[in-house]
């Protein structure tokens, strides 16, 4: 038995042909719209991720800048304190440590990650 498409067209009613055509078109259009929705959603998610990443990087950068300014100002405040510059000129380690001890105690309580206080003078550590 050989399948013949012409005989199928002749034997089926116009109503059945129209129904099959409409259902087929509905199926194809449904797949098309589902794909379009998928593509749009995927693009939206990617844009949202990029915006979130940009915002997160901005927040991180701003936090780093604030922390740097904070410690820079604390360092300048310590440098401008009474006797610090004189002790640096004289390379008096004990006096530097004694004069800076109160500031160090405050900083070390504010930030537990600070582990030591070091003064650098002419590429020497003491």
GROMACS .gro file of N, CA and C in nm:
model
  378
    1UNK      N    1   0.084  -0.116   0.000
    1UNK     CA    2   0.000   0.000   0.000
    1UNK      C    3   0.089   0.124   0.000
    2UNK      N    4   0.067   0.207  -0.094
    2UNK     CA    5   0.146   0.328  -0.111
    2UNK      C    6   0.066   0.448  -0.065
    3UNK      N    7   0.135   0.537   0.011
    3UNK     CA    8   0.068   0.656   0.062
    3UNK      C    9   0.067   0.762  -0.046
    4UNK      N   10  -0.048   0.820  -0.070
    4UNK     CA   11  -0.062   0.921  -0.173
    4UNK      C   12  -0.128   1.043  -0.110
    5UNK      N   13  -0.055   1.155  -0.111
    5UNK     CA   14  -0.107   1.277  -0.049
    5UNK      C   15  -0.228   1.330  -0.124
    6UNK      N   16  -0.233   1.310  -0.253
    6UNK     CA   17  -0.347   1.360  -0.331
    6UNK      C   18  -0.477   1.291  -0.290
    7UNK      N   19  -0.467   1.162  -0.263
    7UNK     CA   20  -0.588   1.091  -0.222
    7UNK      C   21  -0.633   1.136  -0.084
    8UNK      N   22  -0.537   1.174   0.002
    8UNK     CA   23  -0.570   1.225   0.135
    8UNK      C   24  -0.645   1.358   0.122
    9UNK      N   25  -0.601   1.443   0.030
    9UNK     CA   26  -0.668   1.571   0.011
    9UNK      C   27  -0.808   1.554  -0.046
   10UNK      N   28  -0.824   1.457  -0.132
   10UNK     CA   29  -0.954   1.435  -0.193
   10UNK      C   30  -1.054   1.375  -0.094
   11UNK      N   31  -1.003   1.290  -0.004
   11UNK     CA   32  -1.092   1.218   0.087
   11UNK      C   33  -1.130   1.297   0.213
   12UNK      N   34  -1.056   1.403   0.244
   12UNK     CA   35  -1.087   1.479   0.365
   12UNK      C   36  -1.174   1.599   0.333
   13UNK      N   37  -1.255   1.634   0.427
   13UNK     CA   38  -1.348   1.745   0.404
   13UNK      C   39  -1.276   1.878   0.419
   14UNK      N   40  -1.336   1.980   0.369
   14UNK     CA   41  -1.281   2.115   0.378
   14UNK      C   42  -1.273   2.160   0.523
   15UNK      N   43  -1.371   2.121   0.603
   15UNK     CA   44  -1.373   2.155   0.744
   15UNK      C   45  -1.252   2.096   0.816
   16UNK      N   46  -1.219   1.973   0.788
   16UNK     CA   47  -1.104   1.907   0.851
   16UNK      C   48  -0.975   1.973   0.806
   17UNK      N   49  -0.964   2.002   0.676
   17UNK     CA   50  -0.844   2.069   0.624
   17UNK      C   51  -0.825   2.206   0.691
   18UNK      N   52  -0.933   2.281   0.704
   18UNK     CA   53  -0.926   2.413   0.767
   18UNK      C   54  -0.888   2.400   0.914
   19UNK      N   55  -0.944   2.303   0.982
   19UNK     CA   56  -0.912   2.282   1.124
   19UNK      C   57  -0.765   2.246   1.140
   20UNK      N   58  -0.714   2.157   1.056
   20UNK     CA   59  -0.573   2.118   1.064
   20UNK      C   60  -0.485   2.239   1.035
   21UNK      N   61  -0.520   2.319   0.937
   21UNK     CA   62  -0.442   2.438   0.902
   21UNK      C   63  -0.442   2.537   1.019
   22UNK      N   64  -0.557   2.561   1.079
   22UNK     CA   65  -0.567   2.657   1.190
   22UNK      C   66  -0.489   2.606   1.311
   23UNK      N   67  -0.504   2.477   1.342
   23UNK     CA   68  -0.431   2.420   1.456
   23UNK      C   69  -0.280   2.425   1.429
   24UNK      N   70  -0.241   2.395   1.306
   24UNK     CA   71  -0.098   2.401   1.270
   24UNK      C   72  -0.044   2.543   1.282
   25UNK      N   73  -0.118   2.640   1.231
   25UNK     CA   74  -0.076   2.780   1.242
   25UNK      C   75  -0.071   2.824   1.388
   26UNK      N   76  -0.171   2.781   1.466
   26UNK     CA   77  -0.173   2.813   1.608
   26UNK      C   78  -0.049   2.757   1.677
   27UNK      N   79  -0.016   2.634   1.646
   27UNK     CA   80   0.101   2.569   1.705
   27UNK      C   81   0.229   2.643   1.666
   28UNK      N   82   0.246   2.675   1.540
   28UNK     CA   83   0.366   2.744   1.491
   28UNK      C   84   0.376   2.884   1.554
   29UNK      N   85   0.266   2.957   1.555
   29UNK     CA   86   0.267   3.091   1.616
   29UNK      C   87   0.292   3.084   1.767
   30UNK      N   88   0.237   2.982   1.832
   30UNK     CA   89   0.262   2.966   1.976
   30UNK      C   90   0.410   2.942   2.002
   31UNK      N   91   0.472   2.857   1.922
   31UNK     CA   92   0.616   2.833   1.937
   31UNK      C   93   0.695   2.961   1.911
   32UNK      N   94   0.655   3.038   1.811
   32UNK     CA   95   0.723   3.163   1.779
   32UNK      C   96   0.713   3.260   1.896
   33UNK      N   97   0.594   3.278   1.952
   33UNK     CA   98   0.576   3.372   2.062
   33UNK      C   99   0.645   3.324   2.190
   34UNK      N  100   0.647   3.195   2.211
   34UNK     CA  101   0.719   3.140   2.327
   34UNK      C  102   0.868   3.169   2.313
   35UNK      N  103   0.922   3.148   2.194
   35UNK     CA  104   1.063   3.177   2.170
   35UNK      C  105   1.092   3.327   2.188
   36UNK      N  106   1.004   3.412   2.137
   36UNK     CA  107   1.024   3.557   2.151
   36UNK      C  108   1.023   3.597   2.299
   37UNK      N  109   0.932   3.540   2.376
   37UNK     CA  110   0.926   3.568   2.520
   37UNK      C  111   1.053   3.519   2.589
   38UNK      N  112   1.100   3.403   2.551
   38UNK     CA  113   1.224   3.347   2.607
   38UNK      C  114   1.341   3.439   2.576
   39UNK      N  115   1.353   3.482   2.450
   39UNK     CA  116   1.465   3.568   2.410
   39UNK      C  117   1.459   3.702   2.483
   40UNK      N  118   1.340   3.758   2.495
   40UNK     CA  119   1.325   3.886   2.564
   40UNK      C  120   1.360   3.873   2.712
   41UNK      N  121   1.314   3.767   2.774
   41UNK     CA  122   1.343   3.745   2.916
   41UNK      C  123   1.493   3.722   2.937
   42UNK      N  124   1.553   3.647   2.849
   42UNK     CA  125   1.697   3.621   2.859
   42UNK      C  126   1.776   3.752   2.848
   43UNK      N  127   1.738   3.836   2.753
   43UNK     CA  128   1.805   3.964   2.735
   43UNK      C  129   1.785   4.054   2.858
   44UNK      N  130   1.663   4.055   2.911
   44UNK     CA  131   1.635   4.135   3.030
   44UNK      C  132   1.719   4.089   3.149
   45UNK      N  133   1.731   3.959   3.166
   45UNK     CA  134   1.810   3.904   3.277
   45UNK      C  135   1.957   3.942   3.261
   46UNK      N  136   2.008   3.934   3.140
   46UNK     CA  137   2.148   3.970   3.116
   46UNK      C  138   2.172   4.118   3.145
   47UNK      N  139   2.080   4.203   3.101
   47UNK     CA  140   2.094   4.346   3.129
   47UNK      C  141   2.085   4.374   3.278
   48UNK      N  142   1.996   4.304   3.346
   48UNK     CA  143   1.983   4.322   3.491
   48UNK      C  144   2.110   4.278   3.563
   49UNK      N  145   2.169   4.169   3.518
   49UNK     CA  146   2.293   4.122   3.580
   49UNK      C  147   2.406   4.221   3.557
   50UNK      N  148   2.413   4.277   3.438
   50UNK     CA  149   2.517   4.377   3.410
   50UNK      C  150   2.497   4.502   3.495
   51UNK      N  151   2.373   4.546   3.509
   51UNK     CA  152   2.344   4.663   3.591
   51UNK      C  153   2.377   4.635   3.738
   52UNK      N  154   2.343   4.515   3.785
   52UNK     CA  155   2.372   4.478   3.923
   52UNK      C  156   2.523   4.471   3.946
   53UNK      N  157   2.594   4.414   3.849
   53UNK     CA  158   2.740   4.405   3.861
   53UNK      C  159   2.802   4.545   3.864
   54UNK      N  160   2.753   4.633   3.780
   54UNK     CA  161   2.804   4.770   3.776
   54UNK      C  162   2.778   4.841   3.908
   55UNK      N  163   2.657   4.823   3.963
   55UNK     CA  164   2.622   4.885   4.090
   55UNK      C  165   2.708   4.829   4.203
   56UNK      N  166   2.729   4.698   4.203
   56UNK     CA  167   2.810   4.635   4.306
   56UNK      C  168   2.954   4.683   4.300
   57UNK      N  169   3.009   4.693   4.178
   57UNK     CA  170   3.145   4.745   4.162
   57UNK      C  171   3.154   4.890   4.210
   58UNK      N  172   3.052   4.968   4.182
   58UNK     CA  173   3.050   5.107   4.226
   58UNK      C  174   3.048   5.116   4.378
   59UNK      N  175   2.967   5.034   4.441
   59UNK     CA  176   2.959   5.033   4.588
   59UNK      C  177   3.093   4.990   4.646
   60UNK      N  178   3.154   4.887   4.588
   60UNK     CA  179   3.283   4.839   4.638
   60UNK      C  180   3.390   4.947   4.624
   61UNK      N  181   3.395   5.011   4.506
   61UNK     CA  182   3.494   5.116   4.482
   61UNK      C  183   3.474   5.232   4.579
   62UNK      N  184   3.350   5.272   4.599
   62UNK     CA  185   3.320   5.381   4.693
   62UNK      C  186   3.361   5.344   4.834
   63UNK      N  187   3.338   5.219   4.873
   63UNK     CA  188   3.378   5.174   5.007
   63UNK      C  189   3.529   5.179   5.024
   64UNK      N  190   3.601   5.134   4.923
   64UNK     CA  191   3.748   5.137   4.929
   64UNK      C  192   3.797   5.281   4.940
   65UNK      N  193   3.738   5.371   4.862
   65UNK     CA  194   3.779   5.512   4.866
   65UNK      C  195   3.754   5.570   5.005
   66UNK      N  196   3.638   5.539   5.063
   66UNK     CA  197   3.607   5.590   5.198
   66UNK      C  198   3.703   5.536   5.303
   67UNK      N  199   3.736   5.408   5.294
   67UNK     CA  200   3.829   5.348   5.391
   67UNK      C  201   3.967   5.411   5.377
   68UNK      N  202   4.011   5.430   5.252
   68UNK     CA  203   4.143   5.493   5.230
   68UNK      C  204   4.146   5.635   5.286
   69UNK      N  205   4.039   5.711   5.260
   69UNK     CA  206   4.033   5.849   5.313
   69UNK      C  207   4.033   5.848   5.466
   70UNK      N  208   3.957   5.755   5.523
   70UNK     CA  209   3.949   5.746   5.669
   70UNK      C  210   4.086   5.723   5.730
   71UNK      N  211   4.158   5.621   5.681
   71UNK     CA  212   4.288   5.589   5.738
   71UNK      C  213   4.393   5.694   5.702
   72UNK      N  214   4.379   5.756   5.587
   72UNK     CA  215   4.470   5.864   5.550
   72UNK      C  216   4.454   5.981   5.647
   73UNK      N  217   4.329   6.018   5.675
   73UNK     CA  218   4.303   6.127   5.770
   73UNK      C  219   4.349   6.091   5.911
   74UNK      N  220   4.330   5.966   5.950
   74UNK     CA  221   4.379   5.923   6.082
   74UNK      C  222   4.531   5.930   6.088
   75UNK      N  223   4.597   5.892   5.979
   75UNK     CA  224   4.743   5.900   5.974
   75UNK      C  225   4.792   6.045   5.980
   76UNK      N  226   4.724   6.134   5.907
   76UNK     CA  227   4.762   6.275   5.913
   76UNK      C  228   4.737   6.334   6.051
   77UNK      N  229   4.626   6.293   6.113
   77UNK     CA  230   4.597   6.341   6.248
   77UNK      C  231   4.705   6.296   6.345
   78UNK      N  232   4.751   6.173   6.331
   78UNK     CA  233   4.858   6.123   6.418
   78UNK      C  234   4.988   6.197   6.388
   79UNK      N  235   5.017   6.220   6.261
   79UNK     CA  236   5.140   6.289   6.221
   79UNK      C  237   5.141   6.432   6.274
   80UNK      N  238   5.026   6.496   6.277
   80UNK     CA  239   5.018   6.635   6.324
   80UNK      C  240   4.999   6.646   6.475
   81UNK      N  241   4.997   6.534   6.543
   81UNK     CA  242   4.983   6.537   6.689
   81UNK      C  243   5.111   6.590   6.753
   82UNK      N  244   5.094   6.633   6.877
   82UNK     CA  245   5.206   6.690   6.951
   82UNK      C  246   5.321   6.590   6.964
   83UNK      N  247   5.439   6.630   6.921
   83UNK     CA  248   5.561   6.553   6.942
   83UNK      C  249   5.589   6.446   6.839
   84UNK      N  250   5.497   6.414   6.751
   84UNK     CA  251   5.519   6.305   6.656
   84UNK      C  252   5.626   6.343   6.553
   85UNK      N  253   5.615   6.461   6.494
   85UNK     CA  254   5.711   6.501   6.392
   85UNK      C  255   5.852   6.514   6.450
   86UNK      N  256   5.859   6.564   6.571
   86UNK     CA  257   5.990   6.576   6.638
   86UNK      C  258   6.049   6.437   6.664
   87UNK      N  259   5.965   6.344   6.706
   87UNK     CA  260   6.013   6.208   6.732
   87UNK      C  261   6.055   6.141   6.601
   88UNK      N  262   5.986   6.171   6.493
   88UNK     CA  263   6.025   6.116   6.362
   88UNK      C  264   6.161   6.172   6.319
   89UNK      N  265   6.180   6.301   6.338
   89UNK     CA  266   6.308   6.363   6.301
   89UNK      C  267   6.422   6.302   6.381
   90UNK      N  268   6.397   6.279   6.508
   90UNK     CA  269   6.500   6.222   6.597
   90UNK      C  270   6.508   6.070   6.589
   91UNK      N  271   6.417   6.007   6.512
   91UNK     CA  272   6.410   5.861   6.498
   91UNK      C  273   6.399   5.793   6.635
   92UNK      N  274   6.315   5.851   6.719
   92UNK     CA  275   6.293   5.801   6.854
   92UNK      C  276   6.175   5.705   6.854
   93UNK      N  277   6.204   5.576   6.844
   93UNK     CA  278   6.102   5.473   6.833
   93UNK      C  279   6.012   5.467   6.956
   94UNK      N  280   6.069   5.469   7.073
   94UNK     CA  281   5.990   5.456   7.196
   94UNK      C  282   5.895   5.573   7.214
   95UNK      N  283   5.942   5.693   7.182
   95UNK     CA  284   5.856   5.810   7.196
   95UNK      C  285   5.742   5.805   7.093
   96UNK      N  286   5.773   5.762   6.970
   96UNK     CA  287   5.669   5.749   6.867
   96UNK      C  288   5.561   5.653   6.912
   97UNK      N  289   5.602   5.541   6.964
   97UNK     CA  290   5.506   5.440   7.008
   97UNK      C  291   5.424   5.492   7.126
   98UNK      N  292   5.490   5.559   7.223
   98UNK     CA  293   5.418   5.612   7.338
   98UNK      C  294   5.318   5.720   7.298
   99UNK      N  295   5.358   5.808   7.206
   99UNK     CA  296   5.269   5.916   7.163
   99UNK      C  297   5.152   5.862   7.079
  100UNK      N  298   5.174   5.755   7.005
  100UNK     CA  299   5.071   5.701   6.915
  100UNK      C  300   4.988   5.590   6.978
  101UNK      N  301   5.024   5.549   7.099
  101UNK     CA  302   4.957   5.434   7.160
  101UNK      C  303   4.806   5.453   7.175
  102UNK      N  304   4.763   5.570   7.222
  102UNK     CA  305   4.618   5.593   7.240
  102UNK      C  306   4.544   5.585   7.106
  103UNK      N  307   4.598   5.647   7.005
  103UNK     CA  308   4.535   5.639   6.873
  103UNK      C  309   4.533   5.495   6.822
  104UNK      N  310   4.641   5.424   6.845
  104UNK     CA  311   4.647   5.284   6.801
  104UNK      C  312   4.543   5.199   6.873
  105UNK      N  313   4.526   5.221   7.002
  105UNK     CA  314   4.426   5.145   7.077
  105UNK      C  315   4.286   5.169   7.021
  106UNK      N  316   4.254   5.292   6.990
  106UNK     CA  317   4.123   5.324   6.933
  106UNK      C  318   4.106   5.256   6.797
  107UNK      N  319   4.207   5.268   6.710
  107UNK     CA  320   4.200   5.206   6.577
  107UNK      C  321   4.190   5.054   6.585
  108UNK      N  322   4.266   4.994   6.674
  108UNK     CA  323   4.264   4.848   6.682
  108UNK      C  324   4.131   4.797   6.738
  109UNK      N  325   4.063   4.877   6.820
  109UNK     CA  326   3.930   4.837   6.868
  109UNK      C  327   3.825   4.856   6.758
  110UNK      N  328   3.842   4.958   6.674
  110UNK     CA  329   3.748   4.981   6.564
  110UNK      C  330   3.762   4.876   6.455
  111UNK      N  331   3.884   4.831   6.432
  111UNK     CA  332   3.909   4.735   6.325
  111UNK      C  333   3.997   4.623   6.379
  112UNK      N  334   3.938   4.506   6.397
  112UNK     CA  335   4.012   4.392   6.453
  112UNK      C  336   4.116   4.336   6.358
  113UNK      N  337   4.113   4.375   6.232
  113UNK     CA  338   4.208   4.323   6.134
  113UNK      C  339   4.342   4.396   6.139
  114UNK      N  340   4.348   4.508   6.207
  114UNK     CA  341   4.477   4.577   6.223
  114UNK      C  342   4.559   4.498   6.324
  115UNK      N  343   4.681   4.463   6.284
  115UNK     CA  344   4.760   4.375   6.371
  115UNK      C  345   4.883   4.442   6.431
  116UNK      N  346   4.936   4.546   6.367
  116UNK     CA  347   5.056   4.607   6.422
  116UNK      C  348   5.068   4.752   6.377
  117UNK      N  349   5.151   4.826   6.447
  117UNK     CA  350   5.177   4.965   6.416
  117UNK      C  351   5.323   4.975   6.377
  118UNK      N  352   5.347   5.026   6.255
  118UNK     CA  353   5.484   5.035   6.205
  118UNK      C  354   5.509   5.177   6.155
  119UNK      N  355   5.625   5.230   6.186
  119UNK     CA  356   5.666   5.361   6.134
  119UNK      C  357   5.778   5.338   6.035
  120UNK      N  358   5.763   5.394   5.916
  120UNK     CA  359   5.864   5.381   5.811
  120UNK      C  360   5.939   5.513   5.799
  121UNK      N  361   6.070   5.506   5.817
  121UNK     CA  362   6.153   5.625   5.801
  121UNK      C  363   6.270   5.589   5.712
  122UNK      N  364   6.281   5.656   5.600
  122UNK     CA  365   6.393   5.636   5.507
  122UNK      C  366   6.415   5.488   5.478
  123UNK      N  367   6.307   5.420   5.442
  123UNK     CA  368   6.309   5.279   5.403
  123UNK      C  369   6.356   5.187   5.515
  124UNK      N  370   6.345   5.230   5.637
  124UNK     CA  371   6.378   5.146   5.751
  124UNK      C  372   6.250   5.123   5.831
  125UNK      N  373   6.239   5.005   5.887
  125UNK     CA  374   6.124   4.975   5.971
  125UNK      C  375   6.175   4.963   6.114
  126UNK      N  376   6.108   5.036   6.202
  126UNK     CA  377   6.143   5.021   6.345
  126UNK      C  378   6.021   5.042   6.428
   0.00000   0.00000   0.00000
